[in-house]
Coordinates of C-alpha atoms in Angstrom, one line a residue:
Chain V
X110 CA -84.1 -127.7 -22.8
X111 CA -80.4 -127.8 -24.0
X112 CA -79.9 -131.2 -24.7
X113 CA -82.9 -132.5 -22.9
X114 CA -84.0 -136.1 -23.7
X115 CA -87.0 -134.3 -24.4
X116 CA -90.8 -135.4 -23.9
X117 CA -91.2 -138.5 -22.0
X118 CA -94.0 -140.3 -19.9
X119 CA -94.5 -143.0 -17.2
X120 CA -94.8 -145.9 -17.4
X121 CA -96.7 -148.7 -14.7
X122 CA -95.8 -152.2 -14.3
X123 CA -98.2 -154.8 -11.8
X124 CA -96.9 -157.2 -9.9
X125 CA -99.0 -159.8 -8.8
X126 CA -95.7 -161.8 -7.0
X127 CA -96.5 -161.0 -3.1
X128 CA -93.3 -159.0 -2.0
X129 CA -92.2 -160.1 1.4
X130 CA -91.2 -157.0 3.2
X131 CA -88.0 -157.0 5.8
X132 CA -90.7 -156.2 8.4
X133 CA -92.3 -159.4 7.9
X134 CA -94.9 -157.4 6.2
X135 CA -96.3 -159.0 3.2
X136 CA -97.3 -157.2 0.3
X137 CA -99.6 -159.3 -1.9
X138 CA -99.9 -157.1 -5.1
X139 CA -98.6 -153.9 -5.8
X140 CA -97.6 -151.6 -8.8
X141 CA -94.4 -149.3 -9.6
X142 CA -94.5 -146.6 -12.4
X143 CA -90.9 -145.8 -13.9
X144 CA -90.0 -143.8 -16.6
X145 CA -86.7 -144.9 -19.3
X146 CA -84.6 -143.4 -21.6
X147 CA -82.5 -144.0 -24.7
X148 CA -82.8 -148.1 -26.5
X149 CA -81.9 -151.1 -24.4
X150 CA -79.2 -153.1 -26.9
X151 CA -79.7 -156.2 -28.4
X152 CA -78.0 -158.1 -25.1
X153 CA -79.7 -155.9 -22.8
X154 CA -76.1 -155.0 -21.0
X155 CA -76.5 -151.0 -21.7
X156 CA -78.9 -150.4 -18.5
X157 CA -78.4 -148.1 -15.8
X158 CA -81.4 -147.6 -13.0
X159 CA -81.0 -144.3 -11.0
X160 CA -82.5 -144.9 -7.9
X161 CA -83.9 -141.8 -6.0
X162 CA -83.7 -139.8 -2.4
X163 CA -86.0 -139.0 0.0
X164 CA -88.6 -136.9 -2.0
X165 CA -87.5 -137.8 -5.5
X166 CA -89.3 -139.9 -7.6
X167 CA -89.1 -141.5 -11.5
X168 CA -88.9 -138.3 -13.2
X169 CA -85.4 -138.0 -13.5
X170 CA -84.8 -136.3 -16.9
X171 CA -86.9 -134.7 -19.6
X172 CA -90.7 -133.1 -19.0
X173 CA -94.6 -134.4 -19.5
X174 CA -95.9 -133.1 -23.4
X175 CA -98.6 -131.9 -21.5
X176 CA -96.5 -130.1 -18.3
X177 CA -93.7 -129.3 -20.1
X178 CA -92.1 -127.2 -17.0
X179 CA -92.2 -130.2 -15.1
X180 CA -88.7 -131.3 -16.0
X181 CA -87.0 -134.4 -14.2
X182 CA -84.9 -134.0 -11.3
X183 CA -81.9 -135.1 -12.3
X184 CA -81.9 -133.5 -16.0
X185 CA -78.7 -131.5 -15.8
X186 CA -77.0 -135.1 -15.4
X187 CA -78.7 -137.2 -18.0
X188 CA -79.8 -136.8 -21.3
X189 CA -78.3 -136.7 -24.7
X190 CA -74.3 -136.0 -24.5
X191 CA -74.8 -135.8 -20.7
X192 CA -72.8 -137.6 -17.7
X193 CA -75.4 -140.3 -17.7
X194 CA -75.7 -140.4 -21.9
X195 CA -78.8 -141.7 -23.2
X196 CA -77.3 -142.1 -26.7
X197 CA -75.3 -144.8 -24.9
X198 CA -77.5 -146.1 -21.9
X199 CA -80.4 -147.3 -21.1
X200 CA -81.4 -145.3 -18.3
X201 CA -84.3 -146.5 -15.4
X202 CA -86.3 -144.0 -13.3
X203 CA -88.4 -146.2 -10.5
X204 CA -90.5 -144.4 -7.8
X205 CA -89.9 -146.5 -5.1
X206 CA -92.4 -148.6 -3.0
X207 CA -94.2 -146.4 -0.4
X208 CA -94.2 -143.1 -2.8
X209 CA -96.7 -140.9 -3.2
X210 CA -95.5 -140.4 -7.3
X211 CA -97.3 -143.5 -8.9
X212 CA -96.0 -145.9 -7.7
X213 CA -98.2 -148.4 -4.8
X214 CA -97.7 -146.5 -1.7
X215 CA -99.6 -145.4 1.6
X216 CA -101.7 -142.9 -0.3
X217 CA -103.3 -145.4 -3.0
X218 CA -106.5 -147.8 -2.6
X219 CA -105.9 -150.9 -1.0
X220 CA -107.6 -152.7 -3.6
X221 CA -109.0 -155.0 -0.5
X222 CA -110.5 -152.8 1.5
X223 CA -111.4 -150.0 -1.0
X224 CA -109.8 -147.1 1.0
X225 CA -105.8 -146.0 0.9
X226 CA -103.5 -147.7 2.7
X227 CA -102.7 -145.0 5.1
X228 CA -101.3 -146.2 7.9
X229 CA -101.4 -150.0 7.6
X230 CA -98.9 -149.5 4.8
X231 CA -95.6 -151.4 6.0
X232 CA -92.4 -149.5 6.9
X233 CA -90.1 -150.5 3.6
X234 CA -86.6 -150.8 3.9
X235 CA -84.0 -149.9 1.4
X236 CA -83.6 -153.7 0.9
X237 CA -87.4 -154.3 0.2
X238 CA -86.4 -151.8 -2.6
X239 CA -84.0 -152.7 -4.4
X240 CA -85.9 -156.4 -3.9
X241 CA -88.7 -154.3 -6.4
X242 CA -86.4 -152.8 -8.4
X243 CA -84.8 -156.2 -9.4
X244 CA -88.4 -157.7 -10.3
X245 CA -89.1 -154.4 -12.1
X246 CA -85.1 -155.5 -14.2
X247 CA -86.7 -159.3 -14.7
X248 CA -89.8 -157.0 -16.4
X249 CA -88.0 -155.0 -18.5
X250 CA -85.4 -158.1 -19.9
X251 CA -82.3 -156.8 -17.8
X252 CA -80.4 -159.4 -16.2
X253 CA -77.2 -157.3 -15.5
X254 CA -77.4 -153.7 -15.0
X255 CA -74.4 -151.8 -15.9
X256 CA -75.0 -149.4 -13.3
X257 CA -76.5 -148.8 -10.6
X258 CA -76.5 -145.6 -9.2
X259 CA -77.8 -142.9 -7.1
X260 CA -77.0 -139.9 -4.4
X261 CA -78.1 -139.3 -0.8
X262 CA -80.5 -142.6 -0.1
X263 CA -80.5 -144.2 -3.8
X264 CA -76.7 -144.1 -3.1
X265 CA -77.9 -146.5 -0.2
X266 CA -79.8 -148.8 -2.8
X267 CA -77.5 -148.7 -5.4
X268 CA -74.7 -150.0 -2.6
X269 CA -77.6 -152.3 -1.5
X270 CA -77.8 -153.8 -5.2
X271 CA -74.3 -154.9 -4.8
X272 CA -75.0 -156.7 -1.9
X273 CA -78.2 -158.6 -2.6
X274 CA -77.8 -159.1 -6.4
X275 CA -73.8 -159.2 -6.9
X276 CA -74.2 -160.6 -10.3
X277 CA -76.5 -158.1 -11.4
X278 CA -74.9 -155.0 -11.2
X279 CA -71.2 -154.3 -12.7
X280 CA -71.0 -151.0 -12.0
X281 CA -72.5 -149.1 -8.4
X282 CA -72.1 -144.9 -7.9
X283 CA -72.5 -143.9 -4.8
X284 CA -72.9 -140.6 -4.2
X285 CA -73.2 -138.4 -1.0
X286 CA -74.6 -141.7 0.6
X287 CA -72.9 -143.5 4.1
X288 CA -72.9 -146.8 5.3
X289 CA -75.5 -145.9 7.9
X290 CA -76.8 -142.6 9.5
X291 CA -75.2 -141.4 12.5
X292 CA -77.3 -140.4 15.8
X293 CA -77.4 -137.0 14.9
X294 CA -79.2 -137.6 11.6
X295 CA -82.1 -140.1 12.7
X296 CA -82.3 -137.3 15.5
X297 CA -83.4 -134.7 12.8
X298 CA -85.0 -137.4 10.5
X299 CA -86.8 -138.0 14.2
X300 CA -88.1 -134.4 15.0
X301 CA -89.2 -134.2 11.1
X302 CA -91.3 -137.0 11.7
X303 CA -92.5 -135.6 15.2
X304 CA -94.0 -132.6 13.5
X305 CA -96.0 -135.1 11.2
X306 CA -96.8 -137.5 13.9
X307 CA -98.2 -134.6 15.8
X308 CA -100.0 -132.5 13.7
X309 CA -103.7 -132.6 14.7
X310 CA -104.5 -133.5 11.1
X311 CA -102.8 -136.7 10.8
X312 CA -105.2 -139.2 12.0
X313 CA -102.6 -142.0 12.7
X314 CA -101.9 -141.7 9.3
X315 CA -105.1 -142.2 8.4
X316 CA -105.7 -138.8 7.1
X317 CA -107.2 -139.6 3.6
X318 CA -110.8 -140.8 4.7
X319 CA -111.4 -137.0 6.5
X320 CA -110.3 -134.9 3.5
X321 CA -107.2 -134.2 5.7
X322 CA -103.8 -133.2 4.6
X323 CA -101.5 -132.7 8.2
X324 CA -99.8 -130.0 6.3
X325 CA -98.0 -128.0 9.7
X326 CA -96.1 -131.0 9.8
X327 CA -95.0 -132.1 6.9
X328 CA -93.8 -128.3 6.5
X329 CA -92.4 -128.4 9.4
X330 CA -90.9 -132.1 8.6
X331 CA -89.5 -130.3 5.1
X332 CA -88.6 -126.9 6.7
X333 CA -86.1 -128.5 8.9
X334 CA -84.9 -131.0 6.3
X335 CA -84.2 -128.6 4.2
X336 CA -81.5 -126.6 6.3
X337 CA -79.9 -129.6 6.6
X338 CA -79.1 -130.1 3.2
X339 CA -77.8 -126.8 2.7
X340 CA -74.1 -125.4 4.1
X341 CA -74.0 -122.3 6.3
X342 CA -71.8 -120.9 3.6
X343 CA -75.0 -121.5 0.4
X344 CA -77.1 -119.7 3.0
X345 CA -75.2 -116.8 4.1
X346 CA -74.5 -116.3 0.5
X347 CA -77.9 -117.1 -0.3
X348 CA -79.6 -114.6 2.1
X349 CA -77.5 -113.7 4.7
X350 CA -79.4 -111.0 6.8
X351 CA -80.9 -109.7 4.2
X352 CA -84.6 -108.6 5.6
X353 CA -87.5 -108.7 3.4
X354 CA -89.1 -105.5 4.5
X355 CA -85.2 -103.7 4.6
X356 CA -86.1 -103.3 8.0
X357 CA -86.8 -104.8 11.1
X358 CA -90.7 -105.0 11.8
X359 CA -91.0 -106.0 15.5
X360 CA -93.3 -109.1 14.6
X361 CA -93.4 -113.0 14.2
X362 CA -93.9 -112.3 10.7
X363 CA -91.8 -113.8 8.0
X364 CA -88.8 -110.9 8.1
X365 CA -85.6 -112.1 7.4
X366 CA -85.1 -113.9 3.4
X367 CA -84.4 -117.5 4.8
X368 CA -87.5 -117.4 6.5
X369 CA -89.6 -116.4 3.6
X370 CA -87.6 -119.5 1.2
X371 CA -87.8 -122.1 4.3
X372 CA -91.8 -121.6 4.5
X373 CA -92.1 -121.2 0.7
X374 CA -90.3 -124.9 0.3
X375 CA -92.0 -126.0 3.3
X376 CA -95.0 -124.8 2.0
X377 CA -94.2 -126.4 -2.0
X378 CA -93.5 -129.5 -0.8
X379 CA -96.6 -130.1 1.9
X380 CA -98.5 -129.2 -1.5
X381 CA -97.8 -132.3 -3.2
X382 CA -95.8 -134.7 -0.9
X383 CA -97.7 -137.8 0.8
X384 CA -96.8 -137.6 4.8
X385 CA -96.8 -141.3 4.9
X386 CA -94.7 -141.6 2.1
X387 CA -92.4 -139.2 4.4
X388 CA -92.2 -140.8 7.3
X389 CA -91.8 -144.0 5.2
X390 CA -88.3 -142.8 3.9
X391 CA -87.1 -141.1 6.7
X392 CA -87.9 -144.3 8.1
X393 CA -85.8 -146.8 5.5
X394 CA -83.4 -144.4 6.0
X395 CA -82.2 -144.6 9.7
X396 CA -82.8 -148.9 9.1
X397 CA -79.9 -148.8 6.6
X398 CA -77.5 -150.5 7.8
X399 CA -75.6 -153.4 5.7
X400 CA -73.4 -153.8 8.8
X401 CA -75.9 -154.9 10.7
X402 CA -76.4 -158.1 9.8
X403 CA -72.6 -158.6 10.4
X404 CA -71.7 -157.5 14.1
X405 CA -71.4 -154.2 12.8
X406 CA -68.6 -155.2 10.5
X407 CA -68.9 -152.7 7.3
X408 CA -65.9 -155.0 5.8
X409 CA -67.6 -158.5 6.2
X410 CA -71.2 -156.9 5.1
X411 CA -69.4 -156.1 1.2
X412 CA -67.6 -159.3 1.6
X413 CA -70.7 -160.4 -1.1
X414 CA -70.3 -157.2 -3.4
X415 CA -68.1 -158.0 -6.6
X416 CA -69.1 -154.7 -8.4
X417 CA -66.7 -151.7 -9.2
X418 CA -67.2 -148.9 -7.6
X419 CA -67.3 -145.1 -7.9
X420 CA -68.0 -143.1 -4.5
X421 CA -68.2 -139.3 -4.0
X422 CA -68.9 -137.2 -1.9
X423 CA -68.8 -133.4 -1.3
X424 CA -66.9 -131.4 0.3
X425 CA -69.4 -129.3 2.5
X426 CA -72.4 -131.8 3.4
X427 CA -72.6 -132.5 6.6
X428 CA -75.9 -134.2 6.5
X429 CA -73.9 -137.3 5.2
X430 CA -70.1 -136.2 4.9
X431 CA -66.7 -136.9 3.7
X432 CA -66.4 -138.9 6.4
X433 CA -69.1 -141.3 6.1
X434 CA -68.3 -141.7 2.1
X435 CA -64.5 -142.8 3.2
X436 CA -65.8 -145.7 5.8
X437 CA -67.9 -147.0 2.2
X438 CA -64.2 -146.7 0.1
X439 CA -62.1 -148.5 3.7
X440 CA -64.6 -151.3 3.6
X441 CA -64.6 -151.6 0.1
X442 CA -61.0 -151.4 -0.2
X443 CA -60.4 -154.5 2.4
X444 CA -62.2 -156.3 0.1
X445 CA -59.6 -155.8 -2.3
X446 CA -62.4 -154.4 -5.2
X447 CA -62.4 -152.0 -7.8
X448 CA -63.2 -148.8 -6.2
X449 CA -62.2 -145.0 -7.1
X450 CA -63.3 -142.6 -4.8
X451 CA -63.6 -138.3 -5.8
X452 CA -64.3 -135.7 -2.9
X453 CA -66.0 -132.5 -4.7
X454 CA -65.3 -129.5 -3.9
X455 CA -69.3 -127.9 -4.2
X456 CA -70.3 -125.0 -1.6
X457 CA -73.9 -126.5 -1.4
X458 CA -73.6 -128.9 1.2
X459 CA -76.0 -132.1 1.2
X460 CA -78.0 -130.6 -2.1
X461 CA -74.3 -130.8 -4.7
X462 CA -75.1 -133.5 -5.3
X463 CA -78.1 -132.5 -7.2
X464 CA -76.3 -129.1 -8.9
X465 CA -74.4 -128.5 -12.5
X466 CA -70.5 -128.6 -11.3
X467 CA -68.3 -129.0 -14.0
X468 CA -65.8 -130.8 -12.0
X469 CA -68.5 -133.2 -10.8
X470 CA -70.4 -133.7 -14.1
X471 CA -66.2 -134.6 -15.6
X472 CA -65.8 -136.9 -13.0
X473 CA -69.4 -138.7 -13.4
X474 CA -68.8 -138.6 -17.4
X475 CA -65.7 -139.6 -17.5
X476 CA -66.6 -143.3 -15.2
X477 CA -69.5 -144.1 -17.5
X478 CA -67.7 -143.4 -20.3
X479 CA -65.4 -145.6 -19.3
X480 CA -68.2 -148.6 -18.4
X481 CA -69.1 -147.5 -22.1
X482 CA -65.7 -148.3 -23.7
X483 CA -64.3 -151.1 -21.4
X484 CA -67.8 -153.2 -22.5
X485 CA -68.6 -154.9 -25.7
X486 CA -72.3 -153.2 -25.4
Chain T
X173 CA -48.7 -146.2 -31.0
X174 CA -50.9 -145.1 -28.2
X175 CA -50.1 -142.6 -25.2
X176 CA -50.3 -146.1 -22.9
X177 CA -48.3 -148.1 -24.9
X178 CA -45.9 -150.2 -22.1
X179 CA -42.7 -149.6 -24.3
X180 CA -43.7 -145.9 -25.1
X181 CA -44.0 -145.1 -21.6
X182 CA -40.8 -147.6 -20.2
X183 CA -39.1 -145.2 -22.5
X184 CA -40.5 -142.0 -21.0
X185 CA -40.4 -142.4 -17.5
X186 CA -37.0 -144.9 -16.9
X187 CA -38.1 -145.1 -13.1
X188 CA -41.3 -146.9 -14.6
X189 CA -39.0 -149.9 -15.9
X190 CA -37.1 -149.6 -12.4
X191 CA -40.0 -149.8 -10.2
X192 CA -41.7 -153.0 -12.6
X193 CA -38.6 -155.1 -13.0
X194 CA -39.1 -155.6 -8.4
X195 CA -42.7 -155.8 -9.1
X196 CA -43.9 -159.7 -9.0
X197 CA -46.9 -160.7 -10.9
X198 CA -49.9 -160.4 -9.3
X199 CA -48.8 -158.2 -6.3
X200 CA -51.1 -155.6 -5.0
X201 CA -50.2 -152.3 -5.0
X202 CA -50.6 -148.5 -4.1
X203 CA -49.4 -145.6 -5.5
X204 CA -48.9 -142.6 -3.9
X205 CA -48.7 -138.9 -5.5
X206 CA -49.9 -141.2 -8.8
X207 CA -50.9 -138.4 -10.9
X208 CA -53.0 -139.4 -14.3
X209 CA -52.4 -143.2 -13.4
X210 CA -49.7 -144.1 -16.0
X211 CA -47.3 -146.3 -13.1
X212 CA -50.2 -148.5 -12.0
X213 CA -51.8 -148.6 -15.8
X214 CA -48.3 -150.0 -16.6
X215 CA -47.7 -152.1 -13.8
X216 CA -51.9 -153.4 -14.3
X217 CA -50.0 -154.1 -18.2
X218 CA -46.6 -155.2 -17.5
X219 CA -47.1 -156.9 -14.1
X220 CA -51.3 -157.7 -13.6
X221 CA -50.9 -155.9 -10.6
X222 CA -53.9 -155.0 -8.3
X223 CA -53.9 -151.3 -7.9
X224 CA -55.0 -148.5 -6.6
X225 CA -53.8 -144.4 -6.4
X226 CA -53.7 -141.4 -4.2
X227 CA -54.0 -138.6 -5.4
X228 CA -55.3 -135.1 -4.2
X229 CA -56.0 -133.2 -7.8
X230 CA -58.8 -132.5 -9.1
X231 CA -57.6 -133.0 -12.6
X232 CA -55.7 -135.5 -12.3
X233 CA -58.1 -138.1 -10.2
X234 CA -60.4 -137.3 -13.4
X235 CA -57.8 -139.1 -15.7
X236 CA -56.8 -141.5 -13.0
X237 CA -60.5 -143.0 -14.0
X238 CA -60.2 -142.1 -17.9
X239 CA -56.6 -144.2 -17.7
X240 CA -58.9 -147.3 -16.1
X241 CA -57.2 -147.2 -12.6
X242 CA -58.6 -147.2 -9.1
X243 CA -57.5 -143.8 -7.3
X244 CA -58.7 -142.3 -3.9
X245 CA -59.1 -138.6 -3.9
X246 CA -57.2 -137.8 -0.2
X247 CA -54.0 -135.4 0.8
X248 CA -50.9 -137.7 1.7
X249 CA -50.1 -134.9 4.1
X250 CA -53.1 -136.5 6.9
X251 CA -51.4 -139.5 6.6
X252 CA -52.7 -143.0 5.4
X253 CA -55.7 -143.6 7.8
X254 CA -57.8 -144.8 4.9
X255 CA -55.8 -147.7 4.9
X256 CA -55.1 -150.9 6.6
X257 CA -51.6 -152.4 8.2
X258 CA -50.0 -154.6 5.8
X259 CA -52.8 -154.3 3.1
X260 CA -50.7 -154.1 0.0
X261 CA -47.5 -155.6 -0.9
X262 CA -45.7 -152.5 -1.9
X263 CA -46.1 -149.1 -1.6
X264 CA -44.4 -146.8 -4.1
X265 CA -43.8 -143.2 -4.0
X266 CA -42.8 -142.4 -7.3
X267 CA -41.3 -138.7 -7.7
X268 CA -43.4 -137.6 -4.8
X269 CA -41.1 -137.8 -2.0
X270 CA -39.7 -134.2 -2.5
X271 CA -43.1 -132.6 -2.5
X272 CA -43.6 -134.0 0.7
X273 CA -44.5 -131.5 4.0
X274 CA -44.3 -134.7 6.3
X275 CA -41.8 -136.9 5.0
X276 CA -40.7 -139.2 8.0
X277 CA -44.4 -139.7 9.2
X278 CA -45.2 -141.0 5.5
X279 CA -42.8 -143.3 5.4
X280 CA -43.5 -144.4 8.5
X281 CA -47.1 -144.8 6.7
X282 CA -45.7 -146.4 3.2
X283 CA -44.1 -149.3 6.0
X284 CA -47.2 -149.7 7.7
X285 CA -49.4 -150.1 5.1
X286 CA -47.0 -151.3 2.5
X287 CA -44.7 -154.8 3.6
X288 CA -42.4 -153.3 1.3
X289 CA -41.7 -149.2 -0.4
X290 CA -40.7 -148.1 -3.3
X291 CA -39.9 -144.9 -3.6
X292 CA -37.8 -142.7 -6.8
X293 CA -37.0 -139.0 -6.6
X294 CA -34.8 -136.6 -8.6
X295 CA -31.0 -136.7 -6.9
X296 CA -30.2 -133.1 -5.8
X297 CA -26.9 -133.8 -5.6
X298 CA -27.1 -134.7 -9.8
X299 CA -23.8 -132.8 -10.9
X300 CA -25.5 -130.7 -12.7
X301 CA -27.8 -129.8 -10.2
X302 CA -25.0 -128.6 -8.4
X303 CA -22.7 -126.5 -10.9
X304 CA -25.9 -124.2 -11.0
X305 CA -25.9 -123.8 -7.8
X306 CA -22.2 -123.5 -7.7
X307 CA -22.8 -120.7 -10.7
X308 CA -25.7 -118.8 -7.9
X309 CA -28.8 -120.1 -9.2
X310 CA -31.2 -122.9 -7.8
X311 CA -31.8 -125.5 -10.6
X312 CA -34.4 -126.2 -13.3
X313 CA -34.1 -129.4 -15.5
X314 CA -36.4 -132.0 -17.1
X315 CA -36.3 -133.4 -13.9
X316 CA -36.9 -130.3 -11.5
X317 CA -39.0 -128.1 -13.9
X318 CA -40.0 -125.4 -11.7
X319 CA -38.7 -122.0 -10.9
X320 CA -38.0 -121.5 -6.6
X321 CA -40.7 -119.3 -6.4
X322 CA -43.8 -122.1 -8.0
X323 CA -41.8 -125.5 -6.8
X324 CA -44.2 -127.8 -5.3
X325 CA -40.3 -129.1 -4.3
X326 CA -40.3 -128.5 -0.6
X327 CA -37.8 -131.9 0.7
X328 CA -35.0 -131.4 -2.0
X329 CA -32.3 -134.4 -1.1
X330 CA -29.4 -136.0 -2.6
X331 CA -28.7 -140.0 -2.6
X332 CA -26.6 -139.7 0.5
X333 CA -29.2 -137.2 2.7
X334 CA -32.5 -140.1 1.9
X335 CA -29.6 -143.4 2.7
X336 CA -28.4 -141.1 5.9
X337 CA -32.5 -140.7 6.8
X338 CA -33.2 -144.7 5.7
X339 CA -30.5 -145.6 8.5
X340 CA -32.5 -142.5 11.3
X341 CA -35.9 -144.1 10.4
X342 CA -35.1 -147.6 10.4
X343 CA -35.8 -148.6 7.0
X344 CA -33.8 -151.1 5.5
X345 CA -32.8 -150.3 1.9
X346 CA -32.9 -153.6 -0.1
X347 CA -32.2 -152.2 -3.8
X348 CA -31.4 -148.8 -5.2
X349 CA -31.1 -148.1 -8.9
X350 CA -29.9 -145.1 -9.9
X351 CA -30.4 -143.3 -13.5
X352 CA -29.3 -140.7 -15.8
X353 CA -32.0 -141.0 -18.1
X354 CA -32.8 -144.6 -19.6
X355 CA -29.1 -145.2 -18.5
X356 CA -28.4 -147.3 -15.3
X357 CA -25.4 -145.0 -13.3
X358 CA -23.0 -147.4 -11.3
X359 CA -19.7 -145.0 -10.9
X360 CA -20.3 -142.2 -8.4
X361 CA -24.3 -142.2 -8.4
X362 CA -24.6 -139.4 -6.1
X363 CA -23.2 -137.5 -8.6
X364 CA -23.8 -138.5 -12.3
X365 CA -27.5 -140.0 -11.5
X366 CA -30.6 -137.4 -12.7
X367 CA -33.0 -140.1 -10.7
X368 CA -33.1 -142.5 -7.7
X369 CA -35.3 -145.8 -7.0
X370 CA -35.1 -147.1 -3.7
X371 CA -36.8 -150.6 -2.4
X372 CA -36.9 -150.9 1.3
X373 CA -38.2 -152.6 4.0
X374 CA -38.8 -152.5 8.2
X375 CA -35.7 -153.1 10.1
X376 CA -36.8 -156.6 11.2

């Protein structure tokens, strides 16, 4: 890999202080898996937290010694000399609570019962994640992050950081996110959840004990999600109306290339992702709405924030459209906070935030270099 | 001296100093078409303003971030709907008026969002411009550095034109500073001034 951070390994943190969820549920103990890149400086002022989106995890950059093809999901953004420069910053990726990549989640064994939590795992909100991430920061000796950043659901966590812990984050980078989901967005999530919930192998979330996986539901959920992450143009460019066999077969098998692609993506995803985690992640997306506690007034919600903000959106992102990012910017302006906003021209829809794009990366690099230069790190 | 030295900037852009002279310390400022953010940076360094810029160009947005000024990427010709009424002490349009398509609408928006407005623009009535037109060519100069076919300037005007426009738009001019290079022009400004800077507010 070009400029890769190289071989990385995951670490595990154990927490014995009970976590009280926003729902009122309590998790007496839990574990978080995380990775770190770069070196924490002597006053712990160069730390950056990278929050992941729906299907992401703690493996943000680099690769594993035993599986060199398993490259971190944001490796193009994070590494030595990359926009999030690990020669300068100490970067942390963490698998969110409720995830299925090592942190305590529905598929983990509940030590009290010796069985997977399954349906019993609490519904986790963005606020709960931020609380758990703050505990990890405590453990690592980080009082204040130089920046918290993320795309999509990760952007929501970054925003929440500025509200839950205003003094613990100097800069927040909100990428391809929204102040809350629209009804249309919730509708997509609900169809995805229904695909899982109605899969006969789901067993109310306790499929583990039957040795089953609701694969059909998961892959349908992923196929639907995937459509919404791309743009009409990107799909037309990549697949058009191309037929695999070059001619119509008059069957219901895979014929169009787009069908092949979506089913492949669905199968791949269903093979490794946990159905309960998928439900939980989509629910936390639906619930996120910092204005809710302020009669729907986002201006008031951001009154608590102290951080400087960099907000970014992508022109063809219709799942988290630029207009949604501008709502965030308006609320930040109202509160007189430092904010910059870049609307990136990109053909790749919501997925753009994961793509290698020269201008997008230049904006990120410039903003992060500024953070680096302005503070005695 | 660095490229961002306030003294050097003031020399390079005489309208900067004129604008700064009108802005009280600690004011809030919105700079429309803020370019690389030089003016905002200048105002921050010399007047301690709380400032934001609006800019449409990708490369200039990056330049603003590099300059450490707040920048909102947006198209001025679609209005200032992202900004609340009277949310800024000053809204500035520096050397951008002539490139705006919907001039009337934008000037009204400036006075909605700002308690006062400041506009600077190249004076098309400047004698050198007049001579070039008399000789039969569109003027090309330091203030108007474009050929007719590649200019972003769609609404060039003279001092008289702008003042007539303000009267029709019910815009009350508070101050005017006309310059030729670094020098203030007092005599026959519409003839001898290459750049004009106006401070204005809504008619009471």
